[in-house]
Tab-separated table of N, CA and C in Angstrom:
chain	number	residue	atom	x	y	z
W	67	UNK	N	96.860	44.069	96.650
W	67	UNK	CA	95.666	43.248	96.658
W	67	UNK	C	95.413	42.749	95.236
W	68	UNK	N	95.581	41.230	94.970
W	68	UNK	CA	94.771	40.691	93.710
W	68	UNK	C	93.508	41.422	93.524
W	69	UNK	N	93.709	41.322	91.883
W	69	UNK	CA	92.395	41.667	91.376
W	69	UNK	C	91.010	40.777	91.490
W	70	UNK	N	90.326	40.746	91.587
W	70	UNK	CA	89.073	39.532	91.510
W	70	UNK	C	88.684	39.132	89.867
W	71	UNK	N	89.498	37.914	89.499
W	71	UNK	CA	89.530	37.085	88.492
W	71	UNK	C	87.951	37.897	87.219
W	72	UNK	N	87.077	38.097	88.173
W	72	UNK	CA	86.022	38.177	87.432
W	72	UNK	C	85.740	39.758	87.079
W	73	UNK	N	86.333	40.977	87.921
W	73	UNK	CA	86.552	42.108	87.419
W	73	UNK	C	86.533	42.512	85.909
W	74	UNK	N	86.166	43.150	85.189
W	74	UNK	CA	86.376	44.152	83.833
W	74	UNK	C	87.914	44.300	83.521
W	75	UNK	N	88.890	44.783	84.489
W	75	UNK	CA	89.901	45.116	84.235
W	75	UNK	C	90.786	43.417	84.563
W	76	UNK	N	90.664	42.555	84.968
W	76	UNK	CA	91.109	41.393	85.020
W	76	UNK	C	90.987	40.738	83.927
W	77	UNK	N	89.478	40.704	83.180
W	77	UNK	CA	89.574	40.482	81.486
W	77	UNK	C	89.723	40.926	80.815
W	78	UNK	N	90.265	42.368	80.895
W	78	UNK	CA	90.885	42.596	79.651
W	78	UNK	C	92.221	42.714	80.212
W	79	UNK	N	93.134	42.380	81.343
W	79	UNK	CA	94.202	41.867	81.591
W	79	UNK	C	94.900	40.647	80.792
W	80	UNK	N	93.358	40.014	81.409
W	80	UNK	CA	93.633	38.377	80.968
W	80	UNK	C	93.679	37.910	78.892
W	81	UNK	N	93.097	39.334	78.581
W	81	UNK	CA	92.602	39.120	77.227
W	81	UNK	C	94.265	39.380	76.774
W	82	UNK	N	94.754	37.968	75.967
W	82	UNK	CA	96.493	38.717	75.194
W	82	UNK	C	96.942	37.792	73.962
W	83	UNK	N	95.756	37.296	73.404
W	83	UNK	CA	95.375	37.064	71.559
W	83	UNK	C	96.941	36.604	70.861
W	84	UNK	N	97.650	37.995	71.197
W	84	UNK	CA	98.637	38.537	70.332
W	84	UNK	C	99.936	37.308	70.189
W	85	UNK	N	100.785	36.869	69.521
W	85	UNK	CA	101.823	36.416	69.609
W	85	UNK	C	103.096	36.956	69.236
W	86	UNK	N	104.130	36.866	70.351
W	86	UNK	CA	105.486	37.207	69.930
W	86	UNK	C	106.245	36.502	69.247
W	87	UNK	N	108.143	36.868	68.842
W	87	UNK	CA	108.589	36.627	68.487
W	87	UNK	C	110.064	36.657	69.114
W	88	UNK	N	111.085	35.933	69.200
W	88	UNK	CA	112.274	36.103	69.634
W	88	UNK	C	113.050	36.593	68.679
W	89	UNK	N	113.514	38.008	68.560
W	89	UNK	CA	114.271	38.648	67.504
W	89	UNK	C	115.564	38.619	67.922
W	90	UNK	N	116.307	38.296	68.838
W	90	UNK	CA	117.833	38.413	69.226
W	90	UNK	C	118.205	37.694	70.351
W	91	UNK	N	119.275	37.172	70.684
W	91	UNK	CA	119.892	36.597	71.760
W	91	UNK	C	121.160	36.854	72.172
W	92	UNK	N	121.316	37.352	73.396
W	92	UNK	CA	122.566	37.699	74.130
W	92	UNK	C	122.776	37.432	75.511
W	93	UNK	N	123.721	37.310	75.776
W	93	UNK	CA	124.817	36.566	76.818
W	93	UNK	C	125.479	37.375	77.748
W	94	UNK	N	125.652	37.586	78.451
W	94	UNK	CA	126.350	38.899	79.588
W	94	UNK	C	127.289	38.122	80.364
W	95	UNK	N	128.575	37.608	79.362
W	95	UNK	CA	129.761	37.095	80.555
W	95	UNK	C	130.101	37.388	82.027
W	96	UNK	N	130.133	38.915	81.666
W	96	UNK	CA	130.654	39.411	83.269
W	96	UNK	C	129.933	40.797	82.878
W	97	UNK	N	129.933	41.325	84.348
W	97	UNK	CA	129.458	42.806	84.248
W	97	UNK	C	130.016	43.853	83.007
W	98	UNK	N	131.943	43.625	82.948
W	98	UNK	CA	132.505	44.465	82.459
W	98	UNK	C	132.729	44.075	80.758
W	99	UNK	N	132.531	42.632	80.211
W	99	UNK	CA	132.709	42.111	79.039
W	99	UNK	C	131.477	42.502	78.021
W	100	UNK	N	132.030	42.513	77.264
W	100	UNK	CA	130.573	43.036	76.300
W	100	UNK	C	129.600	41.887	76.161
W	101	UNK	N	128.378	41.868	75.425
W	101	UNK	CA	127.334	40.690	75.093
W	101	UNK	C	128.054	39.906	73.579
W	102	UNK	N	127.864	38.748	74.182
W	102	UNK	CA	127.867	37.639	73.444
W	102	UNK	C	126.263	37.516	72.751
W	103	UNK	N	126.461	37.445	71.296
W	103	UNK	CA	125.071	37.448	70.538
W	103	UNK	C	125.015	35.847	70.290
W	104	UNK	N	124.133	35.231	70.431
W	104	UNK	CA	124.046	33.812	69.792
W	104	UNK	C	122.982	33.275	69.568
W	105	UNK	N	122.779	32.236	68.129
W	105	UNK	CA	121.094	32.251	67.811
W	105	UNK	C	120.389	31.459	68.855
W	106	UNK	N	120.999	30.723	69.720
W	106	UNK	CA	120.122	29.816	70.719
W	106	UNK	C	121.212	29.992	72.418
W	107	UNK	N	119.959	29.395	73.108
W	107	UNK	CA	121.279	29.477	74.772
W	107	UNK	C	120.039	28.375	75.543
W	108	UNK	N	120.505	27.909	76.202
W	108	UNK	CA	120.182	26.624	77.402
W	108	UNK	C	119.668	27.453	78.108
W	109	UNK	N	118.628	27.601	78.650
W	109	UNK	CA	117.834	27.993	79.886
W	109	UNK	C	117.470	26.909	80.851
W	110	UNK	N	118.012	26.993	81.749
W	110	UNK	CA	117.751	25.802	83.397
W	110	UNK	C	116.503	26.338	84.019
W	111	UNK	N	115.986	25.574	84.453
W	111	UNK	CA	114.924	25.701	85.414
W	111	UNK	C	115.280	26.061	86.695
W	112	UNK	N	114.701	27.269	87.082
W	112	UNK	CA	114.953	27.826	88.349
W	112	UNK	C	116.206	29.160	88.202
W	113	UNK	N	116.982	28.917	87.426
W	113	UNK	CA	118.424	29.827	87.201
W	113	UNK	C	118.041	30.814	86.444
W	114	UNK	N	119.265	30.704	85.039
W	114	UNK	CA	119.511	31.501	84.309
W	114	UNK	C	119.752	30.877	82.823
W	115	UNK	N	120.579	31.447	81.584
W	115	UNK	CA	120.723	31.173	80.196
W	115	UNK	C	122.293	30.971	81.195
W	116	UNK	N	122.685	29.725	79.922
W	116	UNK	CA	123.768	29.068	80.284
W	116	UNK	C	124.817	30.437	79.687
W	117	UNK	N	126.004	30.206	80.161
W	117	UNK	CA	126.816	31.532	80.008
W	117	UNK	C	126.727	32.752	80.156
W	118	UNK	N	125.601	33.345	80.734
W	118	UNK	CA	125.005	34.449	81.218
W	118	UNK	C	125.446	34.819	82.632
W	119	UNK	N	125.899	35.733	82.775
W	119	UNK	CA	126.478	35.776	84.365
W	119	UNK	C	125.114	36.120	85.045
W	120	UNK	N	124.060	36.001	85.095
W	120	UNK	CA	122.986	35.428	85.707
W	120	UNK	C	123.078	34.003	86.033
W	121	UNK	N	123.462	33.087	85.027
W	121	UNK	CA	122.848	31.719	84.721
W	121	UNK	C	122.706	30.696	86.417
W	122	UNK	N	123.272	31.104	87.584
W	122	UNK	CA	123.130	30.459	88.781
W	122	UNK	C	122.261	31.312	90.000
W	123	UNK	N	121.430	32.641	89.208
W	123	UNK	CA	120.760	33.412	90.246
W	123	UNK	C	119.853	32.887	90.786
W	124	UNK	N	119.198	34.019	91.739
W	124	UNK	CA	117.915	33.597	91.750
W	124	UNK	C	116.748	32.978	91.543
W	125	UNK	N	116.865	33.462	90.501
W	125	UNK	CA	115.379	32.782	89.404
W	125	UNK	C	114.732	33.638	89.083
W	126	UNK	N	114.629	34.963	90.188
W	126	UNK	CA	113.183	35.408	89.506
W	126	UNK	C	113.680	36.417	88.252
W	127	UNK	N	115.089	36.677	88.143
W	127	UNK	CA	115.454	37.494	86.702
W	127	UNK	C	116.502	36.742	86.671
W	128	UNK	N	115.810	35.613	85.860
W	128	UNK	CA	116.910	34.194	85.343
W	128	UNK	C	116.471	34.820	83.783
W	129	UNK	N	115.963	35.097	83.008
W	129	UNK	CA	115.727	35.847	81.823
W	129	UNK	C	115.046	37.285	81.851
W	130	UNK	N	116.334	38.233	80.942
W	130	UNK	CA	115.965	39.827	81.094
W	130	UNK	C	115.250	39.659	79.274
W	131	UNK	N	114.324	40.329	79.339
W	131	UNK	CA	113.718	40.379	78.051
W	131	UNK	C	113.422	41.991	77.420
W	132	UNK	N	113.320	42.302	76.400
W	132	UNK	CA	113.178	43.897	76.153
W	132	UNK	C	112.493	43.932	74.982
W	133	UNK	N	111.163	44.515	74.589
W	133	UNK	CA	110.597	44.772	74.147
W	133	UNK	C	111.112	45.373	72.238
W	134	UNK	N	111.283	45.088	71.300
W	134	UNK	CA	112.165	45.460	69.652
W	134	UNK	C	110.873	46.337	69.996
W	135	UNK	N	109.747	47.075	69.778
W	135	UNK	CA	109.272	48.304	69.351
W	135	UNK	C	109.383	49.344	70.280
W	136	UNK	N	109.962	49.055	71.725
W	136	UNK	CA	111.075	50.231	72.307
W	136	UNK	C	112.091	50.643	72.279
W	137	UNK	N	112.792	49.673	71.422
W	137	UNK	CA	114.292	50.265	70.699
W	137	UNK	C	114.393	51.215	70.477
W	138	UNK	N	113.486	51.865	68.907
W	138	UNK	CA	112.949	53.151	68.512
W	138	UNK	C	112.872	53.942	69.632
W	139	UNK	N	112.340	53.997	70.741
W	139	UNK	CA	111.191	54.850	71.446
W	139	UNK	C	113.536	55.055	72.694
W	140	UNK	N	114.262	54.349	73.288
W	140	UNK	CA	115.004	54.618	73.708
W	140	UNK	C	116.135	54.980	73.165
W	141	UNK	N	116.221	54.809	71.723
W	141	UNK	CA	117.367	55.799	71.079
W	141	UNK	C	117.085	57.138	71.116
W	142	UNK	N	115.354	57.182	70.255
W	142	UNK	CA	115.117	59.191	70.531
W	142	UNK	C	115.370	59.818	71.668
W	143	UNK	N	114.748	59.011	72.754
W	143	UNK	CA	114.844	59.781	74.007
W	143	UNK	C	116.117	59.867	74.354
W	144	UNK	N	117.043	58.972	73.954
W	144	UNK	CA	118.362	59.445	74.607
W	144	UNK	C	119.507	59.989	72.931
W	145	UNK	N	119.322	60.743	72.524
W	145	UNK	CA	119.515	61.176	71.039
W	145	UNK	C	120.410	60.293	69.911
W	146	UNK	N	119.635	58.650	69.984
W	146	UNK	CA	120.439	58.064	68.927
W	146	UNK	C	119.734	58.130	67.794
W	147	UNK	N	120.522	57.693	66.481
W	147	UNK	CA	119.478	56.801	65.311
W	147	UNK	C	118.843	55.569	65.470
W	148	UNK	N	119.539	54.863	66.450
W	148	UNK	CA	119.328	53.806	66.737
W	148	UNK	C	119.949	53.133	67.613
W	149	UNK	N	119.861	51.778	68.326
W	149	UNK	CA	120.209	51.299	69.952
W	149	UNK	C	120.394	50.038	69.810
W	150	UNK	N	121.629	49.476	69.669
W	150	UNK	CA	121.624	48.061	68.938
W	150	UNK	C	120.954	47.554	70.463
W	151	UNK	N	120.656	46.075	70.229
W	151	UNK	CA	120.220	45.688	71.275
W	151	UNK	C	121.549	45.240	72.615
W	152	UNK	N	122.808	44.922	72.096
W	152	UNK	CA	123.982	44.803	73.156
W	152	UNK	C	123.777	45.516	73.821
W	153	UNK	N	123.588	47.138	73.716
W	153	UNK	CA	123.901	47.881	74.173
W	153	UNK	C	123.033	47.800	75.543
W	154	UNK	N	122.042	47.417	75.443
W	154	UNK	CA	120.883	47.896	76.531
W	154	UNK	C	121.186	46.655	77.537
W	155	UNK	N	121.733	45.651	76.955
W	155	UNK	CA	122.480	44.546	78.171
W	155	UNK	C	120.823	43.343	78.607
W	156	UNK	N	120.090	43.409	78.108
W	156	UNK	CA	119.090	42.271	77.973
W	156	UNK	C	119.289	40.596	77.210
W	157	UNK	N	118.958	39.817	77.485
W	157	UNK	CA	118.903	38.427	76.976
W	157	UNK	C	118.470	38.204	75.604
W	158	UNK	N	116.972	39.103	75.629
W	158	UNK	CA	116.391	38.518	74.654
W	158	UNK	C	115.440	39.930	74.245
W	159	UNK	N	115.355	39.952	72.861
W	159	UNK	CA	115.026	41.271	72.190
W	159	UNK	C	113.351	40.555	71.566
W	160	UNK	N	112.441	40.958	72.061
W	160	UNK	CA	110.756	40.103	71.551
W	160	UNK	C	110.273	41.675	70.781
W	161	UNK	N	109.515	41.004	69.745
W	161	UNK	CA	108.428	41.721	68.816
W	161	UNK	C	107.082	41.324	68.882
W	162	UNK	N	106.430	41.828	69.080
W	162	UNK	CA	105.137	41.465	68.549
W	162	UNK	C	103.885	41.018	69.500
W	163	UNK	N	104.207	40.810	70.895
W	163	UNK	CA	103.512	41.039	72.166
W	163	UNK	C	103.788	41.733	73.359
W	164	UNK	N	103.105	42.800	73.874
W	164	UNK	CA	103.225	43.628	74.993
W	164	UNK	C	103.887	42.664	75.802
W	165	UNK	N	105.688	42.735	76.365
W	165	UNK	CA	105.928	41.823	77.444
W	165	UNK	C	105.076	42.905	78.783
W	166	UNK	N	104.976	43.902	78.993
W	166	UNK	CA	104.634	44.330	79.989
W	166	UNK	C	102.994	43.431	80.634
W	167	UNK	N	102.134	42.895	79.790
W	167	UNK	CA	101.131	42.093	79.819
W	167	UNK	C	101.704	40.852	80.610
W	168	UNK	N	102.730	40.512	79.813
W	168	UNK	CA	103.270	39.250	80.947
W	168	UNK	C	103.776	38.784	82.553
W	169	UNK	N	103.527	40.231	82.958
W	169	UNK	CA	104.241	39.985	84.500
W	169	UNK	C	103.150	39.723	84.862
W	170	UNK	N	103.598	38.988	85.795
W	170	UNK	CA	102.908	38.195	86.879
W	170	UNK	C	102.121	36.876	85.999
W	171	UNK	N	102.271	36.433	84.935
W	171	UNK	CA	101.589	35.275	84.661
W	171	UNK	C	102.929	34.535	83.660
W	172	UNK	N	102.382	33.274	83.462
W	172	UNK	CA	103.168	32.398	82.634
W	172	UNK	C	103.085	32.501	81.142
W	173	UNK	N	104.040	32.140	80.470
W	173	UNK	CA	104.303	32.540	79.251
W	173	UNK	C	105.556	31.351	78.580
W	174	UNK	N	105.369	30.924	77.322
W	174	UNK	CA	106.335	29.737	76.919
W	174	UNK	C	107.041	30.844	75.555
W	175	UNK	N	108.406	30.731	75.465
W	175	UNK	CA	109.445	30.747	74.573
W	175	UNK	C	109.684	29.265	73.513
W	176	UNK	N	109.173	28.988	72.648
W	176	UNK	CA	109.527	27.563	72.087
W	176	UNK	C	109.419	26.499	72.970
W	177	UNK	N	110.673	26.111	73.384
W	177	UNK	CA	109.988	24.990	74.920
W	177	UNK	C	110.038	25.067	76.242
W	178	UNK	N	110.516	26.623	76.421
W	178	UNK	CA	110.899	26.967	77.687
W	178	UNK	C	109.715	27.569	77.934
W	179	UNK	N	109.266	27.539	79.163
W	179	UNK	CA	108.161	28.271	79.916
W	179	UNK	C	108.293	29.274	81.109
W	180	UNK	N	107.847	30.263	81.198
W	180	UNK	CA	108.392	31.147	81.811
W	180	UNK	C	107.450	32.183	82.846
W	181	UNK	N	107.745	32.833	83.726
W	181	UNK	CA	107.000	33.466	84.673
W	181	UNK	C	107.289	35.030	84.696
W	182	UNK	N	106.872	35.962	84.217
W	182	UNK	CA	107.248	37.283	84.171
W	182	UNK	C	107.130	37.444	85.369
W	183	UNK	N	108.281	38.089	86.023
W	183	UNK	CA	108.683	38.287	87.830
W	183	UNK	C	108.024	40.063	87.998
W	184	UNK	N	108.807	40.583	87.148
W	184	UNK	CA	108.811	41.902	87.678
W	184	UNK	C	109.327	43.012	86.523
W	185	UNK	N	109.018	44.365	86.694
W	185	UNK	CA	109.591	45.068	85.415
W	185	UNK	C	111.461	45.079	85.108
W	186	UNK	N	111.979	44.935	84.602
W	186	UNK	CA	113.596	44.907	84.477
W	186	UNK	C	113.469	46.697	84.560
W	187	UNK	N	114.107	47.435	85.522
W	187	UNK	CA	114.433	48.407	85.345
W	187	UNK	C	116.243	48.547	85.378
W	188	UNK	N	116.138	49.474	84.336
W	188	UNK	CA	117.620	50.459	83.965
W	188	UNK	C	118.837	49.993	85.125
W	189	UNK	N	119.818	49.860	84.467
W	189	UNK	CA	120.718	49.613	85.723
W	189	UNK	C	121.626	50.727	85.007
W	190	UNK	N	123.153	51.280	86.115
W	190	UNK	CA	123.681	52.516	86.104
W	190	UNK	C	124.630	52.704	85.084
W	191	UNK	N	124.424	51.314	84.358
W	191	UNK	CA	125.107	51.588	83.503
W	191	UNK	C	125.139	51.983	81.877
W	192	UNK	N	123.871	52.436	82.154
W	192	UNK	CA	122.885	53.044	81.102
W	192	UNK	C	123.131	54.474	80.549
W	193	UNK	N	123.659	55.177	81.537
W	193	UNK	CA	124.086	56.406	81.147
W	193	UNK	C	125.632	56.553	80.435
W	194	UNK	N	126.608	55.531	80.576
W	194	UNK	CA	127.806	55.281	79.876
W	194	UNK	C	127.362	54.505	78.792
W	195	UNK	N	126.508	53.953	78.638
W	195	UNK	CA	125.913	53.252	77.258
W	195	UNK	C	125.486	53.870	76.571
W	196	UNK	N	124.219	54.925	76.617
W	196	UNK	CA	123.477	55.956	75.856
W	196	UNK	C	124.380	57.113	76.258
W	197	UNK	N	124.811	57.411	77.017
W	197	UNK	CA	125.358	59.009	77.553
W	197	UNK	C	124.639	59.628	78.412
W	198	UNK	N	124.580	60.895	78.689
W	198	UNK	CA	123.691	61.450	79.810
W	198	UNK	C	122.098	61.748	79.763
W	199	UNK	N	121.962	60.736	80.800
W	199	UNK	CA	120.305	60.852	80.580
W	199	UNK	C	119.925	59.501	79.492
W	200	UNK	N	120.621	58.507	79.468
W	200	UNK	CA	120.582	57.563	79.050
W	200	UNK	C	119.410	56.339	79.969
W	201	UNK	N	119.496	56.781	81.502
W	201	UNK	CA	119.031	56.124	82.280
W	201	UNK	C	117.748	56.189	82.183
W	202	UNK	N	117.304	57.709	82.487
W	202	UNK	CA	115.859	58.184	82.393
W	202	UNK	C	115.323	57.744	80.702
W	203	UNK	N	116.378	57.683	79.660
W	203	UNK	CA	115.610	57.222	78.452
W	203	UNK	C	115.014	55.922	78.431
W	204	UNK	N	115.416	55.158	79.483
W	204	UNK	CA	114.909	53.427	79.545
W	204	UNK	C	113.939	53.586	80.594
W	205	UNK	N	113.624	54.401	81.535
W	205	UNK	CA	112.763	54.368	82.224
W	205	UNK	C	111.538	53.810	81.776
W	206	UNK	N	110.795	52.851	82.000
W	206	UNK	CA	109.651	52.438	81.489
W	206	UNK	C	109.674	51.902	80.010
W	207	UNK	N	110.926	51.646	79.730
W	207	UNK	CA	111.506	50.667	78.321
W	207	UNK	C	112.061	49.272	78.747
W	208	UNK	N	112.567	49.348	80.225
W	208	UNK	CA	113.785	48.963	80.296
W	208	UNK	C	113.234	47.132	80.226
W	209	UNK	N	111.957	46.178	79.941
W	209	UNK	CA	111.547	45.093	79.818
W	209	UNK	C	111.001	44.737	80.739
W	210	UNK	N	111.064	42.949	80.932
W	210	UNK	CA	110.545	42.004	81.746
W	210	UNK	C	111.579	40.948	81.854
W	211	UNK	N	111.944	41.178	83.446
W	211	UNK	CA	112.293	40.199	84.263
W	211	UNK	C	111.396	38.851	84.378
W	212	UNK	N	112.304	37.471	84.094
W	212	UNK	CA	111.350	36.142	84.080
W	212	UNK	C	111.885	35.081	84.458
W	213	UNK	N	111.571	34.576	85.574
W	213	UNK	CA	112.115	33.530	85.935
W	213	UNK	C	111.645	31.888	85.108
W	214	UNK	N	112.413	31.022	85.068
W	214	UNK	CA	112.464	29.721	84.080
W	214	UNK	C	112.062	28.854	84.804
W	215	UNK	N	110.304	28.263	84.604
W	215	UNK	CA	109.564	27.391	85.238
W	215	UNK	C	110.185	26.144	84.490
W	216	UNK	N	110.233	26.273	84.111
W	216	UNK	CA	110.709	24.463	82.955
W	216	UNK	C	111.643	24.806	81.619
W	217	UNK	N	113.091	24.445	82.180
W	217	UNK	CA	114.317	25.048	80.676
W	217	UNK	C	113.800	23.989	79.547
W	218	UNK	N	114.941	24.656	78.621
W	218	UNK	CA	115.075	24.491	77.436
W	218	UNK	C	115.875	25.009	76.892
W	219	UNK	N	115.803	24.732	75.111
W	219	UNK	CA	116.648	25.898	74.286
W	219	UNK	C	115.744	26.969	73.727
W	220	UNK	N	115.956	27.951	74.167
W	220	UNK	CA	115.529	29.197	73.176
W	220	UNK	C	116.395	29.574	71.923
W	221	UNK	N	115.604	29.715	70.897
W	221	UNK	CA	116.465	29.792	69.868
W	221	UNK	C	115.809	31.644	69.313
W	222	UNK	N	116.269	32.335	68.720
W	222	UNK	CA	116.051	33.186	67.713
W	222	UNK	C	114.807	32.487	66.553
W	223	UNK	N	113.709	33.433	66.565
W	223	UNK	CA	112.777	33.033	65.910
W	223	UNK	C	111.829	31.974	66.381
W	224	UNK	N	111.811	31.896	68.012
W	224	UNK	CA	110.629	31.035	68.848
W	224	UNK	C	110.025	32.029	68.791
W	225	UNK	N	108.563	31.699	69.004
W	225	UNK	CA	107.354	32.213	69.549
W	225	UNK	C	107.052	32.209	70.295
W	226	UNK	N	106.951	33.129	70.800
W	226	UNK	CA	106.492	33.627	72.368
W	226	UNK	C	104.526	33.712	72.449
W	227	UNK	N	104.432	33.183	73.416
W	227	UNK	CA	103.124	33.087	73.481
W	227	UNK	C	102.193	33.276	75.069
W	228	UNK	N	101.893	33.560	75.588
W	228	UNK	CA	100.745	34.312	77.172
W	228	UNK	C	100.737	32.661	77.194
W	229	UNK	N	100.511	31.786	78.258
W	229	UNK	CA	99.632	30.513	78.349
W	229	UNK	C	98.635	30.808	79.293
């Protein structure tokens, strides 16, 4: 059940000030190929990032996004120093606004505009990435799924912004 627009907890839902940042960009050829890092990628409307073995899905996780101040928080839990972002197999690495705030509403990347679908949870291949118990370390790290209302180029160093 929607919330009622005018609720307490709907405005301070709705309240999100804050602005992000695009800190990284990566590419997922095929399931088994490693990530392609690159400072910009084509996002289509309705799909995926061009060269992304997403790039002809669905839509509604046509961009996987992951949170840079859970990096920290999924290396400890799964005993690294640190978790490059390849590793975790996401698109796009953001700083500086709660993506979890973004599901279910619209949100622009530089000129791409975007729809947070749903939480990106852990896929199985998380535990050969981190090691055992790698999976449960992304639990509730693992980002925001977003489908692409209107493409563009995303580049490294757009601003991410709630609309």
């Amino acid at each position: 059940m929607p919330l009622n627009p005018e609720s307490p907890l709907a405005k301070l839902m709705a309240n999100l000030p804050q602005r992000g940042r695009v800190d990284w960009i990566g590419l997922r050829p095929s399931r088994a190929l490693p990530m392609q890092v690159v400072d910009e990628a084509e996002a289509s409307t309705g799909g995926g990032l061009a060269g992304d073995r997403y790039a002809g899905g669905s839509g509604k996780r046509g961009i996987t996004l992951i949170q840079a101040e859970h990096l920290p928080a999924i290396a400890a839990l799964s005993g690294h120093d640190a978790v490059a972002p390849a590793t975790l197999r996401r698109n796009l690495v953001v700083s500086g606004i709660p993506l979890i705030a973004l599901k279910g509403r619209r949100f622009r990347i530089g000129e791409v505009e975007l729809e947070g679908t749903e939480p990106c949870d852990p896929c199985s291949r998380m535990e050969d990435a981190l090691g055992a118990g790698g999976y449960n370390a992304m639990r509730g790290h693992g980002g925001l799924c977003a489908r692409i209302v209107r493409g563009g180029v995303v580049h490294v160093g757009d601003e991410v912004q709630a609309l």
